[in-house]
C-alpha positions as semicolon CSV with decimal commas, in nm:
position;residue;x (nm);y (nm);z (nm)
1;M;0,000;0,000;0,000
2;S;0,153;0,332;-0,100
3;S;0,112;0,661;0,074
4;T;0,046;0,997;-0,088
5;S;0,234;1,186;0,184
6;S;0,593;1,286;0,149
7;P;0,841;1,180;0,421
8;A;0,849;1,539;0,549
9;E;0,470;1,543;0,589
10;K;0,477;1,221;0,788
11;H;0,687;1,392;1,056
12;E;0,424;1,663;1,105
13;V;0,183;1,433;1,289
14;F;0,210;1,646;1,603
15;T;0,200;2,023;1,626
16;A;0,494;2,214;1,772
17;E;0,288;2,267;2,088
18;E;0,213;1,895;2,118
19;R;0,581;1,807;2,071
20;A;0,673;2,062;2,339
21;A;0,418;1,906;2,577
22;M;0,566;1,560;2,515
23;K;0,914;1,694;2,588
24;E;0,783;1,850;2,909
25;H;0,633;1,515;3,005
26;A;0,969;1,344;2,948
27;R;1,137;1,605;3,172
28;E;0,868;1,548;3,437
29;Q;0,938;1,175;3,428
30;K;1,312;1,235;3,470
31;T;1,245;1,470;3,763
32;A;1,019;1,209;3,925
33;A;1,287;0,944;3,877
34;A;1,547;1,171;4,037
35;R;1,320;1,208;4,342
36;R;1,277;0,835;4,398
37;G;1,499;0,834;4,706
38;A;1,313;1,119;4,874
39;S;1,043;1,069;5,134
40;R;0,679;1,088;5,031
41;A;0,641;1,423;5,206
42;E;0,948;1,561;5,025
43;K;0,816;1,438;4,688
44;E;0,473;1,592;4,750
45;A;0,623;1,925;4,859
46;A;0,850;1,932;4,554
47;A;0,560;1,847;4,322
48;E;0,349;2,129;4,469
49;R;0,642;2,371;4,424
50;D;0,672;2,258;4,061
51;V;0,300;2,321;4,000
52;L;0,310;2,663;4,166
53;A;0,619;2,758;3,965
54;K;0,449;2,648;3,642
55;I;0,142;2,856;3,731
56;A;0,358;3,157;3,820
57;G;0,521;3,139;3,476
58;M;0,194;3,149;3,284
59;P;0,069;3,457;3,098
60;E;-0,149;3,669;3,328
61;E;-0,491;3,558;3,199
62;D;-0,404;3,191;3,242
63;R;-0,215;3,249;3,568
64;V;-0,513;3,417;3,737
65;L;-0,740;3,127;3,642
66;A;-0,484;2,859;3,731
67;E;-0,412;3,013;4,073
68;R;-0,780;3,020;4,163
69;I;-0,848;2,670;4,028
70;H;-0,548;2,542;4,226
71;E;-0,698;2,691;4,544
72;I;-1,043;2,546;4,467
73;V;-0,912;2,196;4,393
74;R;-0,688;2,192;4,702
75;A;-0,981;2,299;4,923
76;A;-1,243;2,071;4,763
77;A;-1,022;1,761;4,747
78;P;-0,724;1,793;4,982
79;G;-0,637;1,428;4,916
80;L;-0,548;1,501;4,553
81;A;-0,177;1,554;4,499
82;P;-0,063;1,839;4,272
83;K;0,172;1,733;3,995
84;L;0,280;1,847;3,652
85;W;0,128;1,653;3,367
86;Y;0,254;1,732;3,016
87;G;0,357;2,072;3,154
88;M;0,013;2,146;3,298
89;P;-0,097;2,173;3,661
90;A;-0,276;1,850;3,747
91;Y;-0,420;1,685;4,055
92;A;-0,381;1,312;4,106
93;D;-0,507;1,028;4,320
94;D;-0,243;0,762;4,373
95;G;-0,040;0,909;4,085
96;K;-0,332;0,899;3,836
97;V;-0,458;1,235;3,710
98;V;-0,812;1,319;3,816
99;C;-0,820;1,674;3,680
100;H;-0,590;1,927;3,516
101;F;-0,580;2,289;3,404
102;Q;-0,473;2,370;3,049
103;G;-0,403;2,736;2,991
104;A;-0,516;2,893;2,665
105;H;-0,151;2,964;2,581
106;K;-0,057;2,594;2,599
107;F;-0,196;2,512;2,255
108;T;-0,272;2,866;2,139
109;S;-0,641;2,823;2,213
110;R;-0,902;3,092;2,265
111;Y;-0,988;2,960;2,613
112;A;-0,837;2,767;2,901
113;T;-0,981;2,432;3,000
114;L;-1,042;2,238;3,317
115;G;-1,023;1,873;3,219
116;F;-1,101;1,551;3,401
117;G;-0,930;1,217;3,343
118;D;-1,093;0,876;3,335
119;R;-1,014;0,839;3,706
120;A;-1,272;1,113;3,777
121;A;-1,606;0,971;3,894
122;L;-1,817;1,201;3,675
123;D;-1,999;0,925;3,488
124;E;-2,357;1,014;3,406
125;G;-2,534;0,778;3,172
126;A;-2,358;0,686;2,851
127;M;-2,214;1,034;2,783
128;W;-2,081;1,320;3,003
129;P;-1,845;1,616;2,975
130;T;-1,479;1,567;3,065
131;A;-1,352;1,918;2,991
132;Y;-1,486;2,267;3,051
133;A;-1,388;2,589;2,878
134;V;-1,288;2,858;3,128
135;T;-1,255;3,226;3,034
136;K;-1,319;3,382;3,376
137;L;-1,439;3,268;3,716
138;T;-1,742;3,398;3,900
139;A;-1,842;3,284;4,249
140;A;-2,102;3,057;4,087
141;D;-1,837;2,907;3,854
142;E;-1,611;2,842;4,151
143;E;-1,892;2,655;4,328
144;I;-1,951;2,443;4,017
145;I;-1,579;2,359;3,995
146;A;-1,564;2,269;4,365
147;A;-1,871;2,043;4,327
148;L;-1,724;1,876;4,015
149;V;-1,393;1,812;4,190
150;R;-1,565;1,670;4,500
151;R;-1,777;1,447;4,277
152;A;-1,471;1,345;4,072
153;V;-1,296;1,205;4,378
154;G;-1,610;1,034;4,505
C-alpha cells in the first residue's frame, strides 16, 4: 500500500505545541525518577512547588485562572496531589490524574480548560463532559468547579 504523503509530511503528525508538551512530560518523568529516594512528604512538597512555579510562569490571563483553580481543587479535594502533567498543573489520586488545568496559551487556544481524566467519577449515563472551557471565574463558577472536583474524587 503506498502513501500519498511525502516523508516530510509524515513527521508533522504532532503540532509544535504537542511536541513541546511531550518533551515537558519526558522532563517530568526524569524529575520524578530523580526524586525516587526522597520521602513521600518531600516528593509531595517538591511536586506542589513545581506546580506553583508552572502557574507563576503562565501569561497573566491563564495564571489568574490557574491560581484560583489550584486553590479550589486543594480545598475541595485535599487528598489530591498536585503534579505536573505534560507541563500542565494537574491533581492526582495515587499518581493517576483526576483533573488538570490547560491554559489557553498551551496550545494557542481561545480559552483555558479544566479537564477531568478517566479516574474522575463524573460518569452520568452513557455520555458526560470531561472538559470545561474557562474564560473567567465567577463565584457561581467556583462553586460548580468545587462540586465537580468533590464528585470526581467520590
